[in-house]
PDB file of C-alpha atoms in Angstrom:
ATOM      1  CA  MET S   3     -37.441  90.657  96.496  1.00  0.00           C
ATOM      2  CA  GLN S   4     -35.684  88.902  99.315  1.00  0.00           C
ATOM      3  CA  THR S   5     -33.196  91.102 101.188  1.00  0.00           C
ATOM      4  CA  THR S   6     -30.339  90.068 103.328  1.00  0.00           C
ATOM      5  CA  GLY S   7     -30.723  91.640 106.721  1.00  0.00           C
ATOM      6  CA  PHE S   8     -28.136  92.359 109.470  1.00  0.00           C
ATOM      7  CA  PRO S   9     -28.756  88.917 111.208  1.00  0.00           C
ATOM      8  CA  ALA S  10     -27.970  87.074 107.940  1.00  0.00           C
ATOM      9  CA  LEU S  11     -24.709  88.993 107.493  1.00  0.00           C
ATOM     10  CA  LEU S  12     -23.695  88.083 111.011  1.00  0.00           C
ATOM     11  CA  SER S  13     -24.481  84.453 110.292  1.00  0.00           C
ATOM     12  CA  GLY S  14     -22.295  84.496 107.173  1.00  0.00           C
ATOM     13  CA  HIS S  15     -19.498  86.210 109.077  1.00  0.00           C
ATOM     14  CA  TYR S  16     -19.740  83.564 111.804  1.00  0.00           C
ATOM     15  CA  LYS S  17     -19.384  80.756 109.245  1.00  0.00           C
ATOM     16  CA  ARG S  18     -16.331  82.349 107.652  1.00  0.00           C
ATOM     17  CA  HIS S  19     -14.767  82.956 111.042  1.00  0.00           C
ATOM     18  CA  ARG S  20     -15.375  79.304 111.971  1.00  0.00           C
ATOM     19  CA  VAL S  21     -13.701  78.087 108.780  1.00  0.00           C
ATOM     20  CA  ARG S  22     -10.641  80.276 109.482  1.00  0.00           C
ATOM     21  CA  SER S  23     -10.449  79.014 113.058  1.00  0.00           C
ATOM     22  CA  ASP S  24     -10.580  75.419 111.858  1.00  0.00           C
ATOM     23  CA  SER S  25      -7.835  76.114 109.339  1.00  0.00           C
ATOM     24  CA  ILE S  26      -5.616  77.710 111.971  1.00  0.00           C
ATOM     25  CA  GLN S  27      -6.124  74.781 114.323  1.00  0.00           C
ATOM     26  CA  THR S  28      -5.226  72.367 111.501  1.00  0.00           C
ATOM     27  CA  LEU S  29      -2.013  74.315 110.771  1.00  0.00           C
ATOM     28  CA  GLN S  30      -1.080  74.363 114.443  1.00  0.00           C
ATOM     29  CA  ILE S  31      -1.575  70.606 114.700  1.00  0.00           C
ATOM     30  CA  HIS S  32       0.415  69.651 111.592  1.00  0.00           C
ATOM     31  CA  GLY S  33       3.026  72.438 111.909  1.00  0.00           C
ATOM     32  CA  SER S  34       3.688  75.334 109.578  1.00  0.00           C
ATOM     33  CA  ARG S  35       6.463  77.654 108.483  1.00  0.00           C
ATOM     34  CA  PRO S  36       6.385  81.220 109.722  1.00  0.00           C
ATOM     35  CA  PRO S  37       5.197  83.723 107.156  1.00  0.00           C
ATOM     36  CA  LYS S  38       7.929  85.022 104.863  1.00  0.00           C
ATOM     37  CA  THR S  39       8.995  88.582 105.314  1.00  0.00           C
ATOM     38  CA  SER S  40      10.124  90.815 102.516  1.00  0.00           C
ATOM     39  CA  ASN S  41      13.774  91.764 102.039  1.00  0.00           C
ATOM     40  CA  THR S  42      12.946  95.287 103.115  1.00  0.00           C
ATOM     41  CA  GLU S  43      11.505  94.091 106.397  1.00  0.00           C
ATOM     42  CA  THR S  44      14.534  91.870 107.006  1.00  0.00           C
ATOM     43  CA  GLN S  45      16.995  94.682 106.332  1.00  0.00           C
ATOM     44  CA  ASN S  46      15.077  97.038 108.572  1.00  0.00           C
ATOM     45  CA  SER S  47      15.105  94.532 111.397  1.00  0.00           C
ATOM     46  CA  ILE S  48      18.873  93.978 111.055  1.00  0.00           C
ATOM     47  CA  LEU S  49      19.598  97.678 110.907  1.00  0.00           C
ATOM     48  CA  GLY S  50      17.402  98.135 113.909  1.00  0.00           C
ATOM     49  CA  LYS S  51      19.495  95.677 115.874  1.00  0.00           C
ATOM     50  CA  ARG S  52      22.658  97.481 114.851  1.00  0.00           C
ATOM     51  CA  LYS S  53      21.254 100.727 116.125  1.00  0.00           C
ATOM     52  CA  GLU S  54      20.663  99.084 119.476  1.00  0.00           C
ATOM     53  CA  ARG S  55      24.411  98.421 119.739  1.00  0.00           C
ATOM     54  CA  PRO S  56      26.090 101.704 120.741  1.00  0.00           C
ATOM     55  CA  ASP S  57      29.486  99.990 120.843  1.00  0.00           C
ATOM     56  CA  ALA S  58      29.288  99.249 117.110  1.00  0.00           C
ATOM     57  CA  GLU S  59      29.133 102.924 116.249  1.00  0.00           C
ATOM     58  CA  SER S  60      31.864 103.832 118.719  1.00  0.00           C
ATOM     59  CA  ASP S  61      34.169 101.190 117.232  1.00  0.00           C
ATOM     60  CA  CYS S  62      33.781 102.721 113.773  1.00  0.00           C
ATOM     61  CA  SER S  63      34.288 106.284 114.992  1.00  0.00           C
ATOM     62  CA  GLN S  64      37.510 105.523 116.890  1.00  0.00           C
ATOM     63  CA  ILE S  65      39.961 105.133 114.020  1.00  0.00           C
ATOM     64  CA  ASN S  66      43.581 104.664 115.066  1.00  0.00           C
ATOM     65  CA  PRO S  67      45.521 107.565 113.461  1.00  0.00           C
ATOM     66  CA  LEU S  68      48.761 105.570 113.670  1.00  0.00           C
ATOM     67  CA  ILE S  69      47.626 102.950 111.153  1.00  0.00           C
ATOM     68  CA  PRO S  70      49.267 103.625 107.736  1.00  0.00           C
ATOM     69  CA  THR S  71      46.857 104.744 105.045  1.00  0.00           C
ATOM     70  CA  ASN S  72      48.741 103.026 102.210  1.00  0.00           C
ATOM     71  CA  ASP S  73      51.159 100.182 101.516  1.00  0.00           C
ATOM     72  CA  ASP S  74      54.055 102.269 100.213  1.00  0.00           C
ATOM     73  CA  PHE S  75      57.234 100.791 101.726  1.00  0.00           C
ATOM     74  CA  SER S  76      59.692 102.995  99.850  1.00  0.00           C
ATOM     75  CA  VAL S  77      62.526 104.747 101.692  1.00  0.00           C
ATOM     76  CA  THR S  78      61.303 108.349 101.900  1.00  0.00           C
ATOM     77  CA  ASP S  79      63.304 111.525 102.507  1.00  0.00           C
ATOM     78  CA  ALA S  80      62.182 111.467 106.140  1.00  0.00           C
ATOM     79  CA  ILE S  81      62.276 108.352 108.304  1.00  0.00           C
ATOM     80  CA  ALA S  82      61.423 107.838 111.965  1.00  0.00           C
ATOM     81  CA  MET S  83      63.325 105.664 114.405  1.00  0.00           C
ATOM     82  CA  ASP S  84      62.624 104.250 117.837  1.00  0.00           C
ATOM     83  CA  CYS S  85      64.749 101.935 119.970  1.00  0.00           C
ATOM     84  CA  GLU S  86      64.027  99.752 122.981  1.00  0.00           C
ATOM     85  CA  MET S  87      66.756  99.173 125.530  1.00  0.00           C
ATOM     86  CA  VAL S  88      67.834  96.374 127.806  1.00  0.00           C
ATOM     87  CA  GLY S  89      70.067  96.660 130.868  1.00  0.00           C
ATOM     88  CA  VAL S  90      73.684  95.508 130.822  1.00  0.00           C
ATOM     89  CA  GLY S  91      76.484  95.482 133.395  1.00  0.00           C
ATOM     90  CA  GLN S  92      74.699  95.777 136.717  1.00  0.00           C
ATOM     91  CA  GLY S  93      71.478  96.393 134.796  1.00  0.00           C
ATOM     92  CA  ASN S  94      71.708 100.163 135.117  1.00  0.00           C
ATOM     93  CA  ARG S  95      73.397 100.798 131.759  1.00  0.00           C
ATOM     94  CA  SER S  96      71.302 100.777 128.610  1.00  0.00           C
ATOM     95  CA  ALA S  97      72.103  98.768 125.501  1.00  0.00           C
ATOM     96  CA  LEU S  98      70.231  98.387 122.252  1.00  0.00           C
ATOM     97  CA  GLY S  99      67.684  95.545 122.295  1.00  0.00           C
ATOM     98  CA  ARG S 100      65.429  96.441 119.366  1.00  0.00           C
ATOM     99  CA  VAL S 101      65.453  99.059 116.643  1.00  0.00           C
ATOM    100  CA  THR S 102      62.587 100.075 114.379  1.00  0.00           C
ATOM    101  CA  MET S 103      62.465 102.475 111.435  1.00  0.00           C
ATOM    102  CA  VAL S 104      59.390 103.588 109.488  1.00  0.00           C
ATOM    103  CA  ASN S 105      58.944 105.777 106.414  1.00  0.00           C
ATOM    104  CA  GLN S 106      56.852 108.928 106.237  1.00  0.00           C
ATOM    105  CA  TRP S 107      53.701 106.854 105.779  1.00  0.00           C
ATOM    106  CA  GLY S 108      54.404 104.816 108.911  1.00  0.00           C
ATOM    107  CA  ASN S 109      55.227 101.628 107.013  1.00  0.00           C
ATOM    108  CA  VAL S 110      58.016  99.582 108.565  1.00  0.00           C
ATOM    109  CA  LEU S 111      61.386  99.727 106.802  1.00  0.00           C
ATOM    110  CA  TYR S 112      63.400  97.906 109.437  1.00  0.00           C
ATOM    111  CA  ASP S 113      62.431  96.198 112.683  1.00  0.00           C
ATOM    112  CA  GLU S 114      64.894  93.855 114.372  1.00  0.00           C
ATOM    113  CA  PHE S 115      65.756  92.575 117.804  1.00  0.00           C
ATOM    114  CA  VAL S 116      69.436  93.185 118.501  1.00  0.00           C
ATOM    115  CA  ARG S 117      71.805  91.101 120.604  1.00  0.00           C
ATOM    116  CA  PRO S 118      73.994  93.401 122.715  1.00  0.00           C
ATOM    117  CA  VAL S 119      77.736  92.903 122.904  1.00  0.00           C
ATOM    118  CA  GLU S 120      77.634  92.707 126.710  1.00  0.00           C
ATOM    119  CA  ARG S 121      75.698  90.211 128.799  1.00  0.00           C
ATOM    120  CA  ILE S 122      72.126  91.264 129.521  1.00  0.00           C
ATOM    121  CA  ALA S 123      71.385  91.736 133.208  1.00  0.00           C
ATOM    122  CA  ASP S 124      67.856  93.114 132.865  1.00  0.00           C
ATOM    123  CA  PHE S 125      65.528  92.652 129.899  1.00  0.00           C
ATOM    124  CA  ARG S 126      63.287  95.472 131.201  1.00  0.00           C
ATOM    125  CA  THR S 127      60.353  93.584 129.723  1.00  0.00           C
ATOM    126  CA  GLN S 128      57.800  95.701 131.557  1.00  0.00           C
ATOM    127  CA  ILE S 129      58.775  98.655 129.361  1.00  0.00           C
ATOM    128  CA  SER S 130      60.835  97.260 126.477  1.00  0.00           C
ATOM    129  CA  GLY S 131      58.575  94.277 125.786  1.00  0.00           C
ATOM    130  CA  ILE S 132      61.741  92.266 125.092  1.00  0.00           C
ATOM    131  CA  ARG S 133      61.971  88.693 126.357  1.00  0.00           C
ATOM    132  CA  PRO S 134      64.855  86.179 126.338  1.00  0.00           C
ATOM    133  CA  ARG S 135      63.259  84.215 123.481  1.00  0.00           C
ATOM    134  CA  ASP S 136      63.259  87.367 121.302  1.00  0.00           C
ATOM    135  CA  LEU S 137      67.052  87.563 121.304  1.00  0.00           C
ATOM    136  CA  ARG S 138      67.797  83.922 120.528  1.00  0.00           C
ATOM    137  CA  LYS S 139      67.844  84.642 116.792  1.00  0.00           C
ATOM    138  CA  ALA S 140      68.451  88.380 117.051  1.00  0.00           C
ATOM    139  CA  LYS S 141      70.744  90.360 114.782  1.00  0.00           C
ATOM    140  CA  ASP S 142      74.220  91.064 116.086  1.00  0.00           C
ATOM    141  CA  PHE S 143      74.907  94.685 116.987  1.00  0.00           C
ATOM    142  CA  SER S 144      77.227  95.541 114.096  1.00  0.00           C
ATOM    143  CA  THR S 145      74.771  94.237 111.476  1.00  0.00           C
ATOM    144  CA  ALA S 146      71.913  96.320 112.878  1.00  0.00           C
ATOM    145  CA  GLN S 147      74.167  99.347 113.258  1.00  0.00           C
ATOM    146  CA  LYS S 148      75.271  99.244 109.603  1.00  0.00           C
ATOM    147  CA  LYS S 149      71.693  98.845 108.350  1.00  0.00           C
ATOM    148  CA  VAL S 150      70.433 101.788 110.398  1.00  0.00           C
ATOM    149  CA  ALA S 151      73.349 103.976 109.291  1.00  0.00           C
ATOM    150  CA  LEU S 152      72.612 103.164 105.647  1.00  0.00           C
ATOM    151  CA  LEU S 153      68.900 103.942 105.945  1.00  0.00           C
ATOM    152  CA  MET S 154      69.285 107.286 107.679  1.00  0.00           C
ATOM    153  CA  LYS S 155      72.230 108.585 105.630  1.00  0.00           C
ATOM    154  CA  GLY S 156      71.310 111.817 103.845  1.00  0.00           C
ATOM    155  CA  ARG S 157      67.763 111.774 105.230  1.00  0.00           C
ATOM    156  CA  ILE S 158      65.760 113.611 107.865  1.00  0.00           C
ATOM    157  CA  LEU S 159      65.707 111.536 111.042  1.00  0.00           C
ATOM    158  CA  VAL S 160      62.546 111.813 113.165  1.00  0.00           C
ATOM    159  CA  GLY S 161      62.073 110.479 116.662  1.00  0.00           C
ATOM    160  CA  HIS S 162      61.671 111.234 120.354  1.00  0.00           C
ATOM    161  CA  ALA S 163      64.773 111.794 122.483  1.00  0.00           C
ATOM    162  CA  LEU S 164      66.882 110.658 119.561  1.00  0.00           C
ATOM    163  CA  SER S 165      70.141 111.331 121.384  1.00  0.00           C
ATOM    164  CA  ASN S 166      69.473 108.230 123.511  1.00  0.00           C
ATOM    165  CA  ASP S 167      68.800 106.066 120.449  1.00  0.00           C
ATOM    166  CA  LEU S 168      71.864 107.314 118.575  1.00  0.00           C
ATOM    167  CA  LYS S 169      74.015 106.808 121.651  1.00  0.00           C
ATOM    168  CA  ALA S 170      72.827 103.194 121.948  1.00  0.00           C
ATOM    169  CA  LEU S 171      73.624 102.666 118.244  1.00  0.00           C
ATOM    170  CA  LEU S 172      77.017 104.407 118.570  1.00  0.00           C
ATOM    171  CA  LEU S 173      76.003 106.600 115.638  1.00  0.00           C
ATOM    172  CA  SER S 174      75.684 110.308 114.961  1.00  0.00           C
ATOM    173  CA  HIS S 175      73.536 112.332 112.585  1.00  0.00           C
ATOM    174  CA  PRO S 176      73.842 115.938 111.324  1.00  0.00           C
ATOM    175  CA  LYS S 177      71.929 118.212 113.664  1.00  0.00           C
ATOM    176  CA  LYS S 178      70.349 120.021 110.730  1.00  0.00           C
ATOM    177  CA  ASP S 179      68.688 116.743 109.703  1.00  0.00           C
ATOM    178  CA  VAL S 180      67.347 115.780 113.153  1.00  0.00           C
ATOM    179  CA  ARG S 181      63.681 116.340 114.009  1.00  0.00           C
ATOM    180  CA  ASP S 182      63.257 115.476 117.676  1.00  0.00           C
ATOM    181  CA  THR S 183      59.705 115.700 119.023  1.00  0.00           C
ATOM    182  CA  SER S 184      61.088 116.093 122.557  1.00  0.00           C
ATOM    183  CA  GLU S 185      62.831 119.351 121.563  1.00  0.00           C
ATOM    184  CA  TYR S 186      60.359 121.014 119.170  1.00  0.00           C
ATOM    185  CA  GLN S 187      59.339 124.282 120.825  1.00  0.00           C
ATOM    186  CA  PRO S 188      55.541 124.059 120.308  1.00  0.00           C
ATOM    187  CA  PHE S 189      55.591 120.633 121.999  1.00  0.00           C
ATOM    188  CA  LEU S 190      57.367 121.886 125.126  1.00  0.00           C
ATOM    189  CA  LYS S 191      55.636 122.867 128.334  1.00  0.00           C
ATOM    190  CA  GLY S 192      57.618 125.964 129.142  1.00  0.00           C
ATOM    191  CA  ARG S 193      61.124 124.536 129.048  1.00  0.00           C
ATOM    192  CA  ARG S 194      60.086 121.079 130.141  1.00  0.00           C
ATOM    193  CA  ARG S 195      59.900 118.199 127.695  1.00  0.00           C
ATOM    194  CA  LYS S 196      56.783 116.071 127.394  1.00  0.00           C
ATOM    195  CA  ALA S 197      56.746 112.291 127.143  1.00  0.00           C
ATOM    196  CA  LEU S 198      55.872 110.880 123.726  1.00  0.00           C
ATOM    197  CA  ARG S 199      52.709 109.264 125.076  1.00  0.00           C
ATOM    198  CA  HIS S 200      51.475 112.677 126.240  1.00  0.00           C
ATOM    199  CA  LEU S 201      52.236 114.280 122.876  1.00  0.00           C
ATOM    200  CA  ALA S 202      50.463 111.450 121.044  1.00  0.00           C
ATOM    201  CA  ASP S 203      47.411 111.828 123.255  1.00  0.00           C
ATOM    202  CA  GLU S 204      47.303 115.624 123.086  1.00  0.00           C
ATOM    203  CA  PHE S 205      48.086 116.224 119.413  1.00  0.00           C
ATOM    204  CA  LEU S 206      47.057 112.957 117.731  1.00  0.00           C
ATOM    205  CA  GLY S 207      44.360 111.541 119.971  1.00  0.00           C
ATOM    206  CA  ALA S 208      46.308 108.265 120.055  1.00  0.00           C
ATOM    207  CA  LYS S 209      46.926 106.074 123.095  1.00  0.00           C
ATOM    208  CA  ILE S 210      50.396 104.531 123.254  1.00  0.00           C
ATOM    209  CA  GLN S 211      52.740 103.112 125.892  1.00  0.00           C
ATOM    210  CA  SER S 212      49.917 102.034 128.188  1.00  0.00           C
ATOM    211  CA  GLY S 213      51.955  98.928 128.997  1.00  0.00           C
ATOM    212  CA  GLU S 214      54.930  97.435 127.205  1.00  0.00           C
ATOM    213  CA  HIS S 215      56.249  99.871 124.615  1.00  0.00           C
ATOM    214  CA  CYS S 216      55.852  99.096 120.935  1.00  0.00           C
ATOM    215  CA  PRO S 217      58.664 100.763 118.936  1.00  0.00           C
ATOM    216  CA  ILE S 218      56.577 100.595 115.763  1.00  0.00           C
ATOM    217  CA  GLU S 219      53.795 102.631 117.381  1.00  0.00           C
ATOM    218  CA  ASP S 220      56.301 105.025 118.935  1.00  0.00           C
ATOM    219  CA  ALA S 221      58.086 105.617 115.616  1.00  0.00           C
ATOM    220  CA  ARG S 222      54.758 106.131 113.858  1.00  0.00           C
ATOM    221  CA  ALA S 223      53.619 108.596 116.511  1.00  0.00           C
ATOM    222  CA  ALA S 224      56.812 110.643 116.175  1.00  0.00           C
ATOM    223  CA  MET S 225      56.523 110.627 112.377  1.00  0.00           C
ATOM    224  CA  LEU S 226      52.869 111.703 112.444  1.00  0.00           C
ATOM    225  CA  LEU S 227      53.676 114.514 114.875  1.00  0.00           C
ATOM    226  CA  TYR S 228      56.344 115.678 112.446  1.00  0.00           C
ATOM    227  CA  GLN S 229      54.196 115.327 109.326  1.00  0.00           C
ATOM    228  CA  ARG S 230      51.314 117.303 110.822  1.00  0.00           C
ATOM    229  CA  ASN S 231      53.686 120.131 111.748  1.00  0.00           C
ATOM    230  CA  ARG S 232      56.181 119.722 108.912  1.00  0.00           C
ATOM    231  CA  LYS S 233      55.618 123.066 107.207  1.00  0.00           C
ATOM    232  CA  GLU S 234      56.068 125.138 110.372  1.00  0.00           C
ATOM    233  CA  TRP S 235      58.839 122.882 111.675  1.00  0.00           C
ATOM    234  CA  GLU S 236      60.917 123.181 108.511  1.00  0.00           C
ATOM    235  CA  LYS S 237      60.410 126.929 108.464  1.00  0.00           C
ATOM    236  CA  SER S 238      61.741 127.185 112.015  1.00  0.00           C
ATOM    237  CA  ILE S 239      64.773 125.102 111.011  1.00  0.00           C
ATOM    238  CA  ARG S 240      65.490 127.425 108.062  1.00  0.00           C
ATOM    239  CA  ASP S 241      65.131 130.475 110.307  1.00  0.00           C
ATOM    240  CA  GLN S 242      67.569 128.982 112.820  1.00  0.00           C
ATOM    241  CA  MET S 243      70.091 128.242 110.085  1.00  0.00           C
ATOM    242  CA  ARG S 244      69.880 131.827 108.745  1.00  0.00           C
ATOM    243  CA  LEU S 245      70.378 133.177 112.255  1.00  0.00           C
ATOM    244  CA  ARG S 246      73.445 130.983 112.784  1.00  0.00           C
ATOM    245  CA  GLN S 247      74.905 132.060 109.450  1.00  0.00           C
ATOM    246  CA  LYS S 248      74.486 135.737 110.402  1.00  0.00           C
ATOM    247  CA  GLN S 249      76.087 135.125 113.797  1.00  0.00           C
ATOM    248  CA  ASN S 250      78.998 133.294 112.170  1.00  0.00           C
ATOM    249  CA  LYS S 251      79.540 136.188 109.727  1.00  0.00           C
ATOM    250  CA  ARG S 252      79.513 138.665 112.606  1.00  0.00           C
ATOM    251  CA  ASN S 253      81.990 136.570 114.536  1.00  0.00           C
ATOM    252  CA  GLN S 254      84.253 136.313 111.496  1.00  0.00           C
ATOM    253  CA  LYS S 255      84.106 140.071 110.937  1.00  0.00           C
ATOM    254  CA  GLY S 256      84.882 140.634 114.584  1.00  0.00           C
ATOM    255  CA  LYS S 257      87.919 138.349 114.390  1.00  0.00           C
ATOM    256  CA  THR S 258      89.074 140.093 111.203  1.00  0.00           C
ATOM    257  CA  ASN S 259      88.730 143.535 112.770  1.00  0.00           C
ATOM    258  CA  ASP S 260      90.569 142.403 115.899  1.00  0.00           C
ATOM    259  CA  GLY S 261      93.352 141.003 113.741  1.00  0.00           C
ATOM    260  CA  ASP S 262      93.647 144.236 111.753  1.00  0.00           C
ATOM    261  CA  SER S 263      93.828 146.319 114.897  1.00  0.00           C
ATOM    262  CA  LEU S 264      96.498 144.023 116.305  1.00  0.00           C
ATOM    263  CA  ASN S 265      98.521 144.374 113.079  1.00  0.00           C
ATOM    264  CA  VAL S 266      98.235 148.173 113.162  1.00  0.00           C
ATOM    265  CA  ASN S 267      99.398 148.337 116.756  1.00  0.00           C
ATOM    266  CA  HIS S 268     102.235 145.971 115.966  1.00  0.00           C
ATOM    267  CA  VAL S 269     103.347 148.157 113.053  1.00  0.00           C
ATOM    268  CA  ALA S 270     103.131 151.280 115.205  1.00  0.00           C
ATOM    269  CA  ILE S 271     105.310 149.709 117.886  1.00  0.00           C
ATOM    270  CA  ILE S 272     107.927 148.623 115.365  1.00  0.00           C
ATOM    271  CA  SER S 273     108.055 152.045 113.738  1.00  0.00           C
TER     272      SER S 273
END
């Protein structure tokens, strides 16, 4: 019986290797497509590239808390307002240049540029973001004033330093229905008020007012500060109202007692 020894196996291997080499050379000469990869390999390679991009993950993790989570534009029982001012007169007096109102979800209910009654001396663009072109087709003051008054009537009004906004609008609002983030005790530093941008950064992790102010962002920040503290805030309001009612009753009793004593003395003198 003829056996195939180790030299014969090597010879066969050499022939096969030569055939493969010739085939490879032929493919290189005439051109060839790269070998197809499976879908799994393709997905793995793409995912691998994504993992090499640290900025992609950071972009996803940094969600802006001021972006509304729904598209509900209804007028809710609480609305937030923010105004931007321009300078009139010598430029040192503030006048309404833009007013924005959002509902409790942060969706915009009203946002209009407003043309002041007096001539504008300073647009204060660096802060207000208002430019001359913005006021060319702006609402007149009385129209904006009436709309704002209608929206906030009978509702909780949220904002930051709202006295300035209401003054610019020549409007008032019941104190019991005002929720001012510049006056809420837990937001104060001792007795000092904090700027809205500092409150947004500290309590919401949101960056606002880094350049020109956006009244939509500012109104949303004030509303979110209120919503996240609404339960405690409303409780403090109720406690304050009870305390005032007790003080008023005491004052009334005191006046009544003083009046009775005066009447007694008067009767005694007459008799």
